[in-house]
Structures are given as C-alpha cells and as structure tokens.
Coordinates of C-alpha atoms in Angstrom, one line a residue:
X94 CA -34.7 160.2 24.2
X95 CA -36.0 156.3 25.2
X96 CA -37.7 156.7 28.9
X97 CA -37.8 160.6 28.8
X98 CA -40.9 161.7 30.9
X99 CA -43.6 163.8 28.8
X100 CA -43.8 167.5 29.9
X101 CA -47.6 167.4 30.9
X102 CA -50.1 164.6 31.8
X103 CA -53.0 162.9 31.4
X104 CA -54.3 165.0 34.7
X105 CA -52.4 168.4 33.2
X106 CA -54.6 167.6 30.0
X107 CA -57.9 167.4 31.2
X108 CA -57.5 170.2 33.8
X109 CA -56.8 172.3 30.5
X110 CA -59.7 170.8 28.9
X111 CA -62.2 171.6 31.7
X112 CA -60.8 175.1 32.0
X113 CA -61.4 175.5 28.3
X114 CA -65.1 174.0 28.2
X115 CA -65.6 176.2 31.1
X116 CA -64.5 179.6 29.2
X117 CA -65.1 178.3 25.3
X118 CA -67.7 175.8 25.5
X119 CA -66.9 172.3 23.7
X120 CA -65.8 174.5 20.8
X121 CA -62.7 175.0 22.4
X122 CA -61.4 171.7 23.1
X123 CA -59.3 170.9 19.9
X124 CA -56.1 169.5 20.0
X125 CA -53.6 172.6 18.9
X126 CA -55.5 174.5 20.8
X127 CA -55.2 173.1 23.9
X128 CA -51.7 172.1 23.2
X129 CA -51.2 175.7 22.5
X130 CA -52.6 176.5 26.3
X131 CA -50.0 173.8 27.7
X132 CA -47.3 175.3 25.7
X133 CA -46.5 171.5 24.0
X134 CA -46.9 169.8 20.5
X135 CA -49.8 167.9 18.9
X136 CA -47.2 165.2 20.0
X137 CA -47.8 165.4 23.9
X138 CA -51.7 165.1 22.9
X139 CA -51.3 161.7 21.5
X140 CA -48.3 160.6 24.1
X141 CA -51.0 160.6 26.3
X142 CA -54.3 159.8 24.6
X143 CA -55.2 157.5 21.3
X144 CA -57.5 159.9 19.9
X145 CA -60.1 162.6 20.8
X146 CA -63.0 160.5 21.6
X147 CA -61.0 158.5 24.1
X148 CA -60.3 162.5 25.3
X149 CA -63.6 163.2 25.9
X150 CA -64.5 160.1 27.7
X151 CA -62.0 160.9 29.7
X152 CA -63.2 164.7 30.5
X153 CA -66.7 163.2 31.2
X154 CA -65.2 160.9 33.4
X155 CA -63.6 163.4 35.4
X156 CA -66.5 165.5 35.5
X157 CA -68.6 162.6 37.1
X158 CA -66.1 162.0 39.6
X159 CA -65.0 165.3 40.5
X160 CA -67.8 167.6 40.4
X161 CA -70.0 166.6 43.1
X162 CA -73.1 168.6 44.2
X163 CA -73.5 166.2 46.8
X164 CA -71.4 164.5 49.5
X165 CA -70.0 161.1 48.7
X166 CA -72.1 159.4 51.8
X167 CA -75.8 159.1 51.9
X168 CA -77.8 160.6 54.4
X169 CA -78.2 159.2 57.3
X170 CA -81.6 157.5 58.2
X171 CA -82.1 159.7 61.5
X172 CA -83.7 162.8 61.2
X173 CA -81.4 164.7 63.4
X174 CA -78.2 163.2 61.4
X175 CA -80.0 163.5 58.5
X176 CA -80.8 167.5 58.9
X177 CA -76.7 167.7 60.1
X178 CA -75.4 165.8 56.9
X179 CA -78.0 168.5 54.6
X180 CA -76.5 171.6 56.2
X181 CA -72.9 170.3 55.5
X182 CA -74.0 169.8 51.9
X183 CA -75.2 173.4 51.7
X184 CA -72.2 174.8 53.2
X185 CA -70.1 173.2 50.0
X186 CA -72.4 174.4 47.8
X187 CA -71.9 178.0 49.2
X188 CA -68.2 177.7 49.0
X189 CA -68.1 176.0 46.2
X190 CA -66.3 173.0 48.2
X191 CA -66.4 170.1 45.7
X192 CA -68.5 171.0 43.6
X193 CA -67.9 173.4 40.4
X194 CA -71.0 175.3 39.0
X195 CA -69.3 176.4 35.9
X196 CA -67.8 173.1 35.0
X197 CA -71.3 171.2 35.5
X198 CA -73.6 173.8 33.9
X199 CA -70.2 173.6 30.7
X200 CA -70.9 169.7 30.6
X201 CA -74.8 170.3 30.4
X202 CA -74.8 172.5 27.4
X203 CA -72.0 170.1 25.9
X204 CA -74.6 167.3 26.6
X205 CA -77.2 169.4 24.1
X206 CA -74.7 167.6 21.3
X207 CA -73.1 164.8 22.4
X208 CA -75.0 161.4 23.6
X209 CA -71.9 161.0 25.8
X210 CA -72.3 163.9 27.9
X211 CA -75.9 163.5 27.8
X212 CA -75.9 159.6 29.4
X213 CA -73.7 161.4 32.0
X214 CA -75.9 164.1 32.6
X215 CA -78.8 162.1 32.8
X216 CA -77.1 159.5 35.5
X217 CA -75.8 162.2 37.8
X218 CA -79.0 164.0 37.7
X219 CA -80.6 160.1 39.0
X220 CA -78.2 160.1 41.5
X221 CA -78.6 163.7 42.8
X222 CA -82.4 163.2 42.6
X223 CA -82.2 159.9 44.5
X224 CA -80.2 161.3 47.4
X225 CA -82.2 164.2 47.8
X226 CA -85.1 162.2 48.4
X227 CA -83.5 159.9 50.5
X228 CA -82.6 162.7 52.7
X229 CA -86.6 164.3 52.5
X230 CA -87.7 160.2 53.5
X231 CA -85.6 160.6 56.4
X232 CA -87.0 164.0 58.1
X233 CA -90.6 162.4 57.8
X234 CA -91.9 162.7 54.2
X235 CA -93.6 159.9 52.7
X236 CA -91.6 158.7 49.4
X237 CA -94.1 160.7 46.5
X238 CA -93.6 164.0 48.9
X239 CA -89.9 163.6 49.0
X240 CA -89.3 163.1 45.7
X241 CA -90.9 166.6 44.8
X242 CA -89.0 168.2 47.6
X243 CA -86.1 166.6 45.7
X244 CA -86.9 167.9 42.4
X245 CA -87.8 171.5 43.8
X246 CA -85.0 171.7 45.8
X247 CA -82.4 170.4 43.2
X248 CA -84.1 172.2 39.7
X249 CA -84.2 175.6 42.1
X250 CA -80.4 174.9 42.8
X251 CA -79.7 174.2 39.1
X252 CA -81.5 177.5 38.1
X253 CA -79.8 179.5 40.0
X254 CA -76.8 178.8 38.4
X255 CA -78.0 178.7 35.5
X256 CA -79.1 182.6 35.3
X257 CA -76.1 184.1 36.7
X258 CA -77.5 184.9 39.7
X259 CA -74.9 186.9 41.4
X260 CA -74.4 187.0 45.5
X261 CA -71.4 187.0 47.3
X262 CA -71.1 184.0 49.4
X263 CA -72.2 186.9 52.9
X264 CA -75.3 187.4 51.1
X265 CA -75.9 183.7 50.6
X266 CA -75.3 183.0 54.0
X267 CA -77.4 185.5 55.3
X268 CA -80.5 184.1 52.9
X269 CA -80.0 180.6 53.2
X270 CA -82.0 179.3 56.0
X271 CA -85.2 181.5 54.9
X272 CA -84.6 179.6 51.5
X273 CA -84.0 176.0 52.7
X274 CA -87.3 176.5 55.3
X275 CA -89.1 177.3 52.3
X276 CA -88.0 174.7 49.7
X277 CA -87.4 172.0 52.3
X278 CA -90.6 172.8 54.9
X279 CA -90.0 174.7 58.0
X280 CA -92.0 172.5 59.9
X281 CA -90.3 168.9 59.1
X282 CA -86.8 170.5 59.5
X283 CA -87.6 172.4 62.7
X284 CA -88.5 168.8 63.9
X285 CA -85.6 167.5 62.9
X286 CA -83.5 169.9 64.0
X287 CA -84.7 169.3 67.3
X288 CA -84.4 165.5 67.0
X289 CA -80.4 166.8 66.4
X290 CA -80.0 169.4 69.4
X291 CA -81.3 166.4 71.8
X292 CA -78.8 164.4 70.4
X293 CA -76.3 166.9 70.9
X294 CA -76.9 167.1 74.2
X295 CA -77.1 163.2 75.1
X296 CA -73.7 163.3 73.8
X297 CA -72.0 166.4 75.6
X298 CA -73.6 164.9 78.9

C-alpha cells in the first residue's frame, strides 16, 4: 500500500545491529539474520538502507556518537572545576551512563578487519587521549606529563574492560579513589580538590 509506514526503522535497525555485534561479533550482522531478530523481510532491510556498506557506516556512525567514554564538554581550565568535571566522568563510567563497554570493546575487535571501524577507532581514541590531557594540563602538569597520565589513565580503563574484570558497581565505588590517586597523582588532585572546596565555599557564603 502507497505511503504505508515500514514496521521498523533506520534507529530499530542499528539498535539490532549493535546488539548483535555486541553478542556475535561482526559475524552476526547479515541481513536475514537480523531481519530475522526484527521479525521483518529482507525487504524492510533495503526500505531503509541501499546496501550493507552504507549499513555499516551507519553502525559506526552511531557508535561514534553514542558511545562516549567521556563527557561531551571539555574540561574546564580551573583546577577545582577541572577535578569536579573528572569525578562526574568517573561516576558515568561506573554506571555505565553514556558510555557502553561492550559495544566499544565489539567495534574494536570489528576494527581488526575493517579500515572503517579502524579510522573510527583510531579518531575516538585522539579525541579521548586529547581530553584526558587537557584535563591533567589543567590540575598542574606540564603538557609531556599529562599526556602520560592520559595514556595511563585511559589504556588502564580500556584494559579493564578488556579482561572481564568483574566488580559490582559497590565494589568499584569503594576502590575508586585509591585507583584515581594512583593513576592520576595524589598530590596534584589533592591540590585541586582543595582549589574546588574553596570555591565551594565562596559560593555558599
């Protein structure tokens, strides 16, 4: 029927296809079989896309834009704001607050074969690096210093995804400052924790 709506979306698509990368690895993501998951025809696939590379640009796409290990703003230039924005941006990774593990370290592997993925691995690892230093600058490191810090901080993060490391989010919480003291320098962020209590209190008087 002329006008008819199709019975799933572009958006019901990918969501299927990032849940299948996620449990079958790239694999997985062929056409009857995820039409099969979405309980349509091979028909629905190309109602919505022109062919399966246009598909995958499309998953990748997704994945850059939805999957964020780090928040959307950069870190401030003050140490105390920049030490407040940092323990927001652990507190999503905890909860898992914008930012999927399973779907990242599923694109990563996926980039071991396709120059697609691997372009997009490459820039969001930039960006994530760049940030991270950014932030390390801003609590008093000079810019070689904080771009170690970056790369320890964020490879450690990475890793422990990437093992399986399994904690319930209690026993994260309960670790994490020990952890960032260490990877991030008790010293600098005691300073700049400081630098954020006084401004705290400027504010509240």
């Amino acid at each position: 029927m002329a006008g008819r709506t199709p019975k799933n979306t572009v958006q019901d698509w990918i969501e299927a296809a990032q849940r299948t990368l996620v449990d079958e690895g790239i694999a997985g993501l062929k056409v009857d079989r995820l039409a099969s998951r979405l309980g349509v025809t091979r028909g629905g696939f190309y109602h919505n896309f022109k062919d399966r590379d246009g598909f995958f640009e499309q998953i990748i796409a997704h994945w850059e834009n939805s999957c964020r290990f780090l928040p959307d703003e950069p870190p401030p230039s003050r140490p105390g704001d920049a030490v407040e924005w940092f323990d927001n941006m652990i507190g999503r990774l905890i909860d898992s607050d914008g930012y999927d593990y399973r779907f990242d370290l599923a694109v990563r592997e996926w980039a071991r074969a396709d120059k697609r993925a691997e372009w997009a691995v490459e820039r969001a690892d930039r960006e994530r690096l760049d940030t991270l230093q950014k932030f390390f600058e801003s609590i008093g490191y000079d810019s070689e210093h904080a771009a170690i810090r970056a790369r320890v901080f964020y490879y450690h993060q990475i890793g422990y995804y990437a093992i399986g490391v399994r904690q319930s989010i209690a026993e994260r919480r309960r670790a994490v400052q020990l952890y960032i003291d260490i990877l991030c320098g008790e010293e600098a962020l005691k300073a700049a924790r400081a630098t954020a209590a006084k401004g705290r209190k400027a504010r509240a008087a």
